[in-house]
Amino acid sequence: MVAHVVPSVHTTADPTYQTALRQYDRAVAYLDIPDGLAEFMKWPRRELTVNFPVRLDDGQIQIFTGFRVHHNTVLGPSKGGVRYSTHVNLDEIRALAMWMTWKCALVNLPYGGAKGGVIVDPKAHSMSELANLTRRFTSEIILLIGPNIDIPAPDMGTNAQTMAWMMDTYSMTMGYSVPAVVTGKPLNIGGSMGREEATGRGVIVCMLEALRQYGFNRSPKDISVVVQGFGNVGMNAAKRAYELGFKVVAVSDVSGGYYNPRGLNIRELVDYVNRHPKKQLDGFRGPDRVTNAELLELPCDVLIPAALEGQLTAENAPRVRAKLIVEGANGPTLPEADDIFIERGIPVIPDILANAGGVTVSYFEWVQGLQEFFWDEDEVYRRLERILVRAYDEVVHTMEANNVDMRTAAQITAINRVAQATLTRGFYP
Ligand code: NAD
């Protein structure tokens, strides 16, 4: 096997990238593939760092840094979100791009994996500043994106409006409208029905499968659910669980959380957040307040971490009282915590399966956009459920065949799909 000249990628200090690499090493060991191929799939294919100026409302110019990483493009054009957060760094984006490769492969979408981000606190900027920033960032990474190259979508800190600005900037540069360059767009410019809710809804589809698999035979009203994060994923997961009659006992966001062991009224909380100037839970009256750290350790049947990476650690995993964990966020569980949950017999439905609903409906949006033929909500949800349940069953099959935990099984399934496609295509030249 050939040695690398740039060793830094695999010797990262970033805990998120360390997590992604350790998960990969753990899973790839089960595959009978050439060492060189295993090494190839570990590396990001291409990476772009951009530093760019943005004019603020007061006339000042501020410089921002952003990234776009294509991890692997063997199965098709790359796909992955754009994140706006002060925590963004290149290694985090590399990890998220790698997870996108496995996620798309796991649910059998014809995509590779990518991710992008800008180091910015979106809540500290006006709409016009965010529009300027998004347009300039799009222009800076335009050589890497396109409907057949790499298709961005929303992630933390970005939303449908961000995608509208990206799509418009790309279209203005091309000279004609290219809706399929991004997904997660508003409906009136080619978005898909159900995309906004898709990730949260998919989390609940996987939760239902897991409840069945692990023999929770009680009625939903007797099954308690805790959700960390009340943004796109967390809010929609809580909403869907509540609609289905589950007892959502705690929710939280960056401003802290609320807990009521008898169940929260999620509809009221959603209305409150939608009216809040910062779209936060802060200031809601009624239930007991809990911190995010306390929320993760509340007694409950299902814990859905749907905010950030690295929330479940070696430190708090022994105190987690949930009986089942369904990962809405990407990378919320560190490998040491995974080991503790395996030992304690707490199943973890892994991110690349549990939150794959978002990219699946993004794929539907892309297909609808390319065909200029749009589906109704029922059709979207029916197809979404079919894809997720099939992927869930495949993961269970791999889990049983290899006697491994569910994360490792999901990664084995996904990595093998990319490996086999790579072998079929061969190494160029
Ligand atoms: P979002 O920006 O819409 O919401 C993030 C939520 O997390 C907000 O409620 C925020 O207040 C909360 N949060 C931030 N910091 C926190 C902290 N320290 N403690 C507790 N809560 C905190 O983002 P999102 O799109 O919902 O993404 C959440 C996670 O889901 C990310 O890991 C993202 O990569 C992943 N994900 C998102 C999608 C999607 O379609 N949006 C798809 C797959 C995975």
Short mmCIF file of C-alpha atoms and ligand atoms in Angstrom, two decimals:
data_model
loop_
_atom_site.label_atom_id
_atom_site.label_comp_id
_atom_site.label_asym_id
_atom_site.label_seq_id
_atom_site.Cartn_x
_atom_site.Cartn_y
_atom_site.Cartn_z
CA MET A 1 0.00 0.00 0.00
CA VAL A 2 1.19 3.50 -0.87
CA ALA A 3 2.09 5.89 1.96
CA HIS A 4 0.56 9.36 2.05
CA VAL A 5 2.40 12.62 1.76
CA VAL A 6 -0.24 14.59 3.70
CA PRO A 7 -0.72 12.76 7.00
CA SER A 8 -2.60 15.58 8.75
CA VAL A 9 -6.07 14.49 7.67
CA HIS A 10 -5.96 11.35 9.82
CA THR A 11 -4.25 12.89 12.81
CA THR A 12 -6.90 15.44 13.62
CA ALA A 13 -7.49 16.90 17.07
CA ASP A 14 -11.11 17.65 16.18
CA PRO A 15 -13.41 15.31 18.18
CA THR A 16 -16.05 15.16 15.44
CA TYR A 17 -13.56 14.11 12.77
CA GLN A 18 -11.91 11.70 15.22
CA THR A 19 -15.36 10.17 15.78
CA ALA A 20 -16.02 9.77 12.04
CA LEU A 21 -12.59 8.22 11.45
CA ARG A 22 -12.84 5.83 14.40
CA GLN A 23 -16.32 4.72 13.33
CA TYR A 24 -14.95 4.11 9.83
CA ASP A 25 -11.99 2.07 11.07
CA ARG A 26 -14.28 -0.01 13.24
CA ALA A 27 -16.68 -0.82 10.39
CA VAL A 28 -14.23 -1.26 7.51
CA ALA A 29 -12.40 -3.99 9.46
CA TYR A 30 -15.42 -6.27 8.79
CA LEU A 31 -15.06 -5.92 5.01
CA ASP A 32 -12.90 -8.12 2.88
CA ILE A 33 -11.56 -5.40 0.58
CA PRO A 34 -8.07 -4.34 -0.52
CA ASP A 35 -6.20 -2.10 1.97
CA GLY A 36 -5.72 0.58 -0.68
CA LEU A 37 -9.45 0.78 -1.26
CA ALA A 38 -10.13 1.08 2.48
CA GLU A 39 -7.59 3.92 2.61
CA PHE A 40 -9.07 5.63 -0.47
CA MET A 41 -12.58 5.75 1.03
CA LYS A 42 -11.24 7.34 4.20
CA TRP A 43 -9.97 10.44 2.40
CA PRO A 44 -11.88 13.53 1.32
CA ARG A 45 -11.68 13.78 -2.46
CA ARG A 46 -11.39 17.56 -2.70
CA GLU A 47 -11.60 20.51 -0.32
CA LEU A 48 -11.94 24.24 -0.82
CA THR A 49 -11.36 26.94 1.79
CA VAL A 50 -12.52 30.45 0.92
CA ASN A 51 -12.00 33.78 2.69
CA PHE A 52 -14.33 36.46 1.44
CA PRO A 53 -15.58 39.97 2.26
CA VAL A 54 -19.17 40.90 3.11
CA ARG A 55 -20.54 44.43 3.37
CA LEU A 56 -22.53 44.80 6.62
CA ASP A 57 -25.57 47.05 7.08
CA ASP A 58 -23.45 49.78 8.69
CA GLY A 59 -21.16 49.91 5.65
CA GLN A 60 -18.25 48.04 7.30
CA ILE A 61 -16.56 45.15 5.50
CA GLN A 62 -16.11 41.89 7.42
CA ILE A 63 -14.07 38.90 6.23
CA PHE A 64 -15.59 35.41 6.60
CA THR A 65 -14.13 31.95 6.09
CA GLY A 66 -16.06 29.07 4.52
CA PHE A 67 -15.46 25.54 3.31
CA ARG A 68 -16.84 23.00 0.85
CA VAL A 69 -15.61 19.41 0.99
CA HIS A 70 -16.46 16.58 -1.40
CA HIS A 71 -15.73 13.39 0.46
CA ASN A 72 -16.53 10.73 -2.15
CA THR A 73 -18.23 10.90 -5.54
CA VAL A 74 -18.16 7.28 -6.68
CA LEU A 75 -21.93 6.78 -6.50
CA GLY A 76 -22.86 10.10 -8.12
CA PRO A 77 -22.76 13.86 -7.63
CA SER A 78 -22.02 14.79 -4.05
CA LYS A 79 -24.74 15.92 -1.69
CA GLY A 80 -24.63 17.62 1.68
CA GLY A 81 -25.71 20.59 3.73
CA VAL A 82 -24.24 23.99 4.38
CA ARG A 83 -23.79 24.92 8.03
CA TYR A 84 -23.56 28.41 9.50
CA SER A 85 -22.03 28.29 12.97
CA THR A 86 -19.16 29.81 14.92
CA HIS A 87 -17.93 26.24 15.61
CA VAL A 88 -17.41 25.37 11.95
CA ASN A 89 -13.89 24.23 11.02
CA LEU A 90 -12.42 22.23 8.16
CA ASP A 91 -12.12 18.98 10.14
CA GLU A 92 -15.75 19.16 11.27
CA ILE A 93 -16.81 19.66 7.64
CA ARG A 94 -14.64 16.71 6.59
CA ALA A 95 -16.39 14.52 9.15
CA LEU A 96 -19.85 15.66 8.09
CA ALA A 97 -18.97 15.13 4.40
CA MET A 98 -17.79 11.60 5.16
CA TRP A 99 -21.03 10.82 7.04
CA MET A 100 -22.98 12.11 4.01
CA THR A 101 -21.18 9.56 1.81
CA TRP A 102 -22.27 6.73 4.09
CA LYS A 103 -25.77 8.12 4.60
CA CYS A 104 -26.50 8.43 0.87
CA ALA A 105 -25.05 4.98 0.22
CA LEU A 106 -27.03 3.45 3.08
CA VAL A 107 -30.39 4.61 1.75
CA ASN A 108 -29.28 3.78 -1.79
CA LEU A 109 -29.32 7.27 -3.28
CA PRO A 110 -27.20 7.91 -6.41
CA TYR A 111 -25.04 10.43 -4.55
CA GLY A 112 -21.65 10.87 -2.99
CA GLY A 113 -21.09 12.90 0.16
CA ALA A 114 -20.21 16.56 0.70
CA LYS A 115 -20.58 19.28 3.28
CA GLY A 116 -19.97 22.99 3.53
CA GLY A 117 -19.99 25.67 6.14
CA VAL A 118 -19.20 29.24 7.04
CA ILE A 119 -17.79 30.40 10.37
CA VAL A 120 -20.55 32.80 11.38
CA ASP A 121 -23.25 33.24 14.00
CA PRO A 122 -26.33 33.60 11.79
CA LYS A 123 -28.41 34.99 14.67
CA ALA A 124 -26.01 37.96 14.93
CA HIS A 125 -26.75 39.15 11.38
CA SER A 126 -29.67 40.81 9.61
CA MET A 127 -31.42 39.21 6.64
CA SER A 128 -29.63 41.51 4.20
CA GLU A 129 -26.23 40.63 5.71
CA LEU A 130 -27.06 36.91 5.53
CA ALA A 131 -28.17 37.33 1.91
CA ASN A 132 -24.88 39.09 1.04
CA LEU A 133 -22.85 36.46 2.87
CA THR A 134 -24.71 33.55 1.23
CA ARG A 135 -24.44 35.02 -2.25
CA ARG A 136 -20.72 35.71 -1.94
CA PHE A 137 -20.05 32.27 -0.41
CA THR A 138 -22.00 30.63 -3.27
CA SER A 139 -19.99 32.57 -5.79
CA GLU A 140 -16.73 31.54 -4.09
CA ILE A 141 -17.58 27.81 -4.20
CA ILE A 142 -19.39 27.92 -7.56
CA LEU A 143 -16.70 25.89 -9.32
CA LEU A 144 -17.50 22.96 -7.01
CA ILE A 145 -21.32 22.98 -7.15
CA GLY A 146 -23.92 22.22 -9.84
CA PRO A 147 -26.92 19.93 -10.36
CA ASN A 148 -24.63 17.17 -11.68
CA ILE A 149 -21.61 18.01 -9.53
CA ASP A 150 -22.53 18.79 -5.94
CA ILE A 151 -25.92 19.82 -4.58
CA PRO A 152 -26.01 21.77 -1.28
CA ALA A 153 -28.94 21.72 1.18
CA PRO A 154 -29.76 23.34 4.55
CA ASP A 155 -28.09 22.28 7.79
CA MET A 156 -27.55 23.95 11.17
CA GLY A 157 -28.03 27.70 10.94
CA THR A 158 -29.30 27.66 7.34
CA ASN A 159 -32.79 27.19 5.93
CA ALA A 160 -34.97 27.33 2.82
CA GLN A 161 -34.29 31.06 2.38
CA THR A 162 -30.53 30.40 2.37
CA MET A 163 -31.09 27.83 -0.39
CA ALA A 164 -33.18 30.35 -2.38
CA TRP A 165 -30.25 32.82 -2.31
CA MET A 166 -27.80 30.09 -3.32
CA MET A 167 -30.03 28.95 -6.18
CA ASP A 168 -30.53 32.52 -7.38
CA THR A 169 -26.80 33.32 -7.27
CA TYR A 170 -25.94 30.17 -9.20
CA SER A 171 -28.74 30.82 -11.73
CA MET A 172 -27.70 34.45 -12.25
CA THR A 173 -24.14 33.30 -12.96
CA MET A 174 -25.33 30.68 -15.47
CA GLY A 175 -27.84 33.04 -17.08
CA TYR A 176 -30.83 30.71 -16.62
CA SER A 177 -32.72 29.18 -13.68
CA VAL A 178 -31.14 26.05 -12.20
CA PRO A 179 -33.43 24.95 -9.36
CA ALA A 180 -31.75 21.52 -9.07
CA VAL A 181 -28.45 23.07 -7.89
CA VAL A 182 -29.73 23.03 -4.29
CA THR A 183 -32.43 21.22 -2.34
CA GLY A 184 -34.44 22.36 0.66
CA LYS A 185 -35.66 25.35 -1.38
CA PRO A 186 -38.94 27.15 -0.73
CA LEU A 187 -41.91 25.50 -2.46
CA ASN A 188 -42.59 28.46 -4.76
CA ILE A 189 -39.21 28.09 -6.53
CA GLY A 190 -39.15 24.31 -6.94
CA GLY A 191 -38.95 22.95 -3.40
CA SER A 192 -40.56 19.62 -2.54
CA MET A 193 -43.59 19.05 -0.42
CA GLY A 194 -42.48 17.59 2.89
CA ARG A 195 -38.78 18.59 2.70
CA GLU A 196 -38.96 20.92 5.70
CA GLU A 197 -40.37 18.14 7.90
CA ALA A 198 -38.49 15.26 6.25
CA THR A 199 -35.56 14.80 8.62
CA GLY A 200 -37.66 14.96 11.80
CA ARG A 201 -40.31 12.74 10.26
CA GLY A 202 -37.68 10.21 9.22
CA VAL A 203 -36.30 10.18 12.77
CA ILE A 204 -39.76 9.13 13.96
CA VAL A 205 -40.12 6.49 11.21
CA CYS A 206 -36.88 4.95 12.54
CA MET A 207 -38.02 5.36 16.14
CA LEU A 208 -41.21 3.39 15.32
CA GLU A 209 -39.17 0.62 13.68
CA ALA A 210 -36.86 0.50 16.70
CA LEU A 211 -39.73 0.41 19.19
CA ARG A 212 -41.12 -2.57 17.28
CA GLN A 213 -37.74 -4.29 17.02
CA TYR A 214 -36.95 -3.87 20.71
CA GLY A 215 -40.40 -4.92 21.89
CA PHE A 216 -41.88 -1.70 23.30
CA ASN A 217 -45.45 -2.92 23.13
CA ARG A 218 -47.05 -0.08 25.10
CA SER A 219 -49.35 2.46 23.51
CA PRO A 220 -47.64 5.70 22.37
CA LYS A 221 -49.17 7.72 25.22
CA ASP A 222 -47.19 5.55 27.66
CA ILE A 223 -43.90 5.98 25.81
CA SER A 224 -41.93 9.06 26.86
CA VAL A 225 -39.69 10.95 24.45
CA VAL A 226 -37.00 13.56 25.15
CA VAL A 227 -35.70 15.76 22.33
CA GLN A 228 -32.54 17.86 22.44
CA GLY A 229 -32.55 20.68 19.84
CA PHE A 230 -35.67 22.46 18.65
CA GLY A 231 -34.59 23.53 15.16
CA ASN A 232 -35.49 21.89 11.89
CA VAL A 233 -34.79 18.33 13.03
CA GLY A 234 -35.71 18.48 16.72
CA MET A 235 -38.88 20.51 16.31
CA ASN A 236 -40.20 18.36 13.49
CA ALA A 237 -39.32 15.14 15.32
CA ALA A 238 -41.08 16.39 18.48
CA LYS A 239 -44.08 17.54 16.42
CA ARG A 240 -44.42 14.21 14.62
CA ALA A 241 -44.03 12.20 17.85
CA TYR A 242 -46.66 14.42 19.51
CA GLU A 243 -49.06 14.03 16.53
CA LEU A 244 -48.70 10.26 16.81
CA GLY A 245 -49.67 10.45 20.50
CA PHE A 246 -46.27 9.91 22.12
CA LYS A 247 -45.61 11.65 25.42
CA VAL A 248 -42.89 14.21 24.66
CA VAL A 249 -41.71 15.04 28.17
CA ALA A 250 -38.75 17.36 27.47
CA VAL A 251 -37.37 19.56 24.72
CA SER A 252 -34.48 22.02 24.60
CA ASP A 253 -32.50 24.35 22.42
CA VAL A 254 -29.41 26.51 22.88
CA SER A 255 -31.31 28.57 25.48
CA GLY A 256 -32.04 25.52 27.70
CA GLY A 257 -34.93 23.11 28.09
CA TYR A 258 -38.38 22.37 29.54
CA TYR A 259 -39.52 19.22 31.30
CA ASN A 260 -42.93 17.91 32.30
CA PRO A 261 -43.10 14.19 33.16
CA ARG A 262 -46.82 14.23 32.22
CA GLY A 263 -45.97 15.47 28.71
CA LEU A 264 -45.52 18.86 27.04
CA ASN A 265 -47.94 20.53 24.65
CA ILE A 266 -45.65 20.55 21.61
CA ARG A 267 -48.10 22.52 19.46
CA GLU A 268 -47.92 25.42 21.93
CA LEU A 269 -44.11 25.25 22.04
CA VAL A 270 -43.88 25.25 18.23
CA ASP A 271 -46.19 28.29 18.01
CA TYR A 272 -44.14 30.03 20.69
CA VAL A 273 -40.82 29.42 18.92
CA ASN A 274 -42.22 30.48 15.54
CA ARG A 275 -43.28 33.83 17.08
CA HIS A 276 -40.04 34.32 19.06
CA PRO A 277 -37.74 36.94 17.47
CA LYS A 278 -34.75 34.55 17.75
CA LYS A 279 -36.86 31.42 17.09
CA GLN A 280 -35.96 30.07 20.52
CA LEU A 281 -37.72 28.36 23.45
CA ASP A 282 -36.40 30.96 25.89
CA GLY A 283 -39.13 32.70 27.94
CA PHE A 284 -41.84 30.05 27.53
CA ARG A 285 -43.91 29.86 30.73
CA GLY A 286 -45.15 26.72 32.46
CA PRO A 287 -43.08 23.57 32.64
CA ASP A 288 -39.94 23.09 34.75
CA ARG A 289 -36.70 24.34 33.29
CA VAL A 290 -33.80 21.93 32.74
CA THR A 291 -30.32 22.48 31.36
CA ASN A 292 -29.18 20.63 28.26
CA ALA A 293 -26.90 18.48 30.39
CA GLU A 294 -29.79 17.52 32.71
CA LEU A 295 -32.09 16.85 29.77
CA LEU A 296 -29.79 14.14 28.40
CA GLU A 297 -30.03 12.28 31.71
CA LEU A 298 -33.81 12.49 32.26
CA PRO A 299 -35.71 9.24 32.78
CA CYS A 300 -37.46 8.41 29.48
CA ASP A 301 -38.02 5.67 26.94
CA VAL A 302 -36.54 7.44 23.91
CA LEU A 303 -33.84 10.10 23.77
CA ILE A 304 -33.50 12.00 20.48
CA PRO A 305 -30.34 14.14 20.38
CA ALA A 306 -31.11 16.54 17.50
CA ALA A 307 -28.81 19.50 18.10
CA LEU A 308 -25.04 19.10 18.00
CA GLU A 309 -22.19 16.64 17.72
CA GLY A 310 -20.47 15.10 20.73
CA GLN A 311 -23.33 15.38 23.24
CA LEU A 312 -23.18 11.84 24.61
CA THR A 313 -19.75 11.22 26.09
CA ALA A 314 -17.88 8.77 28.32
CA GLU A 315 -18.74 11.12 31.17
CA ASN A 316 -22.56 11.27 30.86
CA ALA A 317 -23.28 7.95 29.07
CA PRO A 318 -23.30 5.95 32.35
CA ARG A 319 -26.02 8.29 33.68
CA VAL A 320 -28.28 8.28 30.60
CA ARG A 321 -31.62 6.78 31.62
CA ALA A 322 -33.20 6.44 28.16
CA LYS A 323 -33.95 2.91 26.98
CA LEU A 324 -33.44 3.77 23.32
CA ILE A 325 -31.46 6.53 21.56
CA VAL A 326 -32.42 7.74 18.09
CA GLU A 327 -29.87 10.14 16.61
CA GLY A 328 -31.44 13.15 14.90
CA ALA A 329 -28.17 15.11 14.88
CA ASN A 330 -25.03 14.04 13.06
CA GLY A 331 -22.43 12.54 15.38
CA PRO A 332 -24.08 13.21 18.76
CA THR A 333 -22.49 10.10 20.33
CA LEU A 334 -18.75 9.78 20.86
CA PRO A 335 -17.21 6.31 20.32
CA GLU A 336 -16.52 5.91 24.08
CA ALA A 337 -20.20 6.56 24.79
CA ASP A 338 -21.15 4.06 22.07
CA ASP A 339 -19.12 1.41 23.93
CA ILE A 340 -20.92 2.24 27.19
CA PHE A 341 -24.34 2.01 25.54
CA ILE A 342 -23.42 -1.33 23.97
CA GLU A 343 -22.35 -2.60 27.39
CA ARG A 344 -25.49 -1.24 29.05
CA GLY A 345 -27.73 -2.73 26.33
CA ILE A 346 -29.13 0.64 25.22
CA PRO A 347 -29.69 0.50 21.45
CA VAL A 348 -28.54 3.52 19.43
CA ILE A 349 -30.22 4.06 16.07
CA PRO A 350 -27.33 5.75 14.25
CA ASP A 351 -27.42 9.14 12.57
CA ILE A 352 -26.71 7.91 9.04
CA LEU A 353 -29.94 5.89 9.25
CA ALA A 354 -32.12 7.88 11.65
CA ASN A 355 -31.66 11.31 10.07
CA ALA A 356 -31.47 10.13 6.44
CA GLY A 357 -35.04 11.33 5.82
CA GLY A 358 -33.72 14.79 4.99
CA VAL A 359 -31.37 13.75 2.22
CA THR A 360 -33.94 11.27 0.92
CA VAL A 361 -36.54 13.99 0.36
CA SER A 362 -33.74 16.23 -0.96
CA TYR A 363 -33.19 13.52 -3.55
CA PHE A 364 -36.93 13.56 -4.34
CA GLU A 365 -36.73 17.34 -4.72
CA TRP A 366 -33.75 17.04 -7.09
CA VAL A 367 -35.53 14.38 -9.17
CA GLN A 368 -38.74 16.45 -9.28
CA GLY A 369 -36.73 19.53 -10.28
CA LEU A 370 -34.86 17.75 -13.07
CA GLN A 371 -38.10 16.29 -14.42
CA GLU A 372 -40.14 19.43 -13.70
CA PHE A 373 -42.85 17.13 -12.42
CA PHE A 374 -43.96 17.57 -8.81
CA TRP A 375 -45.45 15.09 -6.36
CA ASP A 376 -48.01 15.63 -3.61
CA GLU A 377 -47.19 15.26 0.07
CA ASP A 378 -48.68 11.76 0.37
CA GLU A 379 -46.47 10.50 -2.43
CA VAL A 380 -43.37 12.05 -0.81
CA TYR A 381 -44.09 10.55 2.61
CA ARG A 382 -45.03 7.14 1.19
CA ARG A 383 -41.77 6.89 -0.76
CA LEU A 384 -39.77 8.27 2.19
CA GLU A 385 -41.12 5.66 4.56
CA ARG A 386 -40.51 2.85 2.09
CA ILE A 387 -36.85 3.84 1.63
CA LEU A 388 -36.17 4.28 5.34
CA VAL A 389 -37.86 1.05 6.40
CA ARG A 390 -35.95 -0.87 3.73
CA ALA A 391 -32.66 0.66 4.90
CA TYR A 392 -33.56 -0.09 8.53
CA ASP A 393 -34.22 -3.75 7.66
CA GLU A 394 -30.93 -4.01 5.77
CA VAL A 395 -29.05 -2.63 8.77
CA VAL A 396 -30.72 -5.14 11.08
CA HIS A 397 -29.75 -7.92 8.68
CA THR A 398 -26.08 -6.76 8.65
CA MET A 399 -26.17 -6.40 12.43
CA GLU A 400 -27.30 -9.99 12.88
CA ALA A 401 -24.97 -11.38 10.20
CA ASN A 402 -21.88 -9.75 11.79
CA ASN A 403 -22.99 -9.70 15.42
CA VAL A 404 -22.27 -5.98 15.73
CA ASP A 405 -24.03 -2.90 17.08
CA MET A 406 -26.34 -0.94 14.83
CA ARG A 407 -23.94 1.93 14.02
CA THR A 408 -21.24 -0.46 12.90
CA ALA A 409 -23.83 -2.41 10.89
CA ALA A 410 -25.07 0.75 9.16
CA GLN A 411 -21.52 1.78 8.32
CA ILE A 412 -20.58 -1.71 7.08
CA THR A 413 -23.61 -1.69 4.76
CA ALA A 414 -22.86 1.78 3.42
CA ILE A 415 -19.08 1.43 3.10
CA ASN A 416 -19.48 -1.88 1.32
CA ARG A 417 -21.81 -0.29 -1.22
CA VAL A 418 -19.24 2.41 -2.00
CA ALA A 419 -16.43 -0.16 -2.03
CA GLN A 420 -18.20 -2.45 -4.50
CA ALA A 421 -19.09 0.47 -6.79
CA THR A 422 -15.46 1.62 -6.70
CA LEU A 423 -14.23 -1.86 -7.62
CA THR A 424 -16.76 -2.05 -10.47
CA ARG A 425 -15.69 1.34 -11.82
CA GLY A 426 -12.00 0.61 -11.29
CA PHE A 427 -9.26 3.10 -10.43
CA TYR A 428 -8.61 5.69 -13.11
CA PRO A 429 -6.40 5.65 -15.17
P1 NAD B 1 -31.10 24.06 13.25
O1 NAD B 1 -30.12 25.17 13.16
O2 NAD B 1 -32.40 24.18 12.55
O3 NAD B 1 -31.39 23.73 14.79
C1 NAD B 1 -30.38 23.45 15.71
C2 NAD B 1 -31.02 23.39 17.08
O4 NAD B 1 -30.03 23.03 18.05
C3 NAD B 1 -31.58 24.75 17.53
O5 NAD B 1 -32.78 24.52 18.26
C4 NAD B 1 -30.50 25.27 18.46
O6 NAD B 1 -30.97 26.19 19.41
C5 NAD B 1 -30.06 23.97 19.11
N1 NAD B 1 -28.75 24.08 19.73
C6 NAD B 1 -27.66 24.75 19.29
N2 NAD B 1 -26.67 24.67 20.20
C7 NAD B 1 -27.15 23.92 21.22
C8 NAD B 1 -26.62 23.48 22.45
N3 NAD B 1 -25.38 23.81 22.82
N4 NAD B 1 -27.40 22.72 23.24
C9 NAD B 1 -28.65 22.38 22.87
N5 NAD B 1 -29.23 22.79 21.74
C10 NAD B 1 -28.48 23.54 20.92
O7 NAD B 1 -30.29 22.77 12.76
P2 NAD B 1 -30.92 21.40 12.24
O8 NAD B 1 -31.00 21.47 10.77
O9 NAD B 1 -32.10 21.02 13.05
O10 NAD B 1 -29.69 20.41 12.56
C11 NAD B 1 -29.53 19.77 13.81
C12 NAD B 1 -28.65 18.55 13.64
O11 NAD B 1 -29.25 17.67 12.71
C13 NAD B 1 -27.24 18.82 13.08
O12 NAD B 1 -26.37 17.87 13.62
C14 NAD B 1 -27.42 18.58 11.60
O13 NAD B 1 -26.20 18.27 10.95
C15 NAD B 1 -28.36 17.39 11.63
N6 NAD B 1 -29.11 17.15 10.41
C16 NAD B 1 -29.91 18.10 9.86
C17 NAD B 1 -30.65 17.81 8.72
C18 NAD B 1 -31.61 18.78 8.09
O14 NAD B 1 -32.31 18.40 7.14
N7 NAD B 1 -31.71 20.00 8.56
C19 NAD B 1 -30.54 16.54 8.13
C20 NAD B 1 -29.73 15.58 8.74
C21 NAD B 1 -29.04 15.90 9.88
#
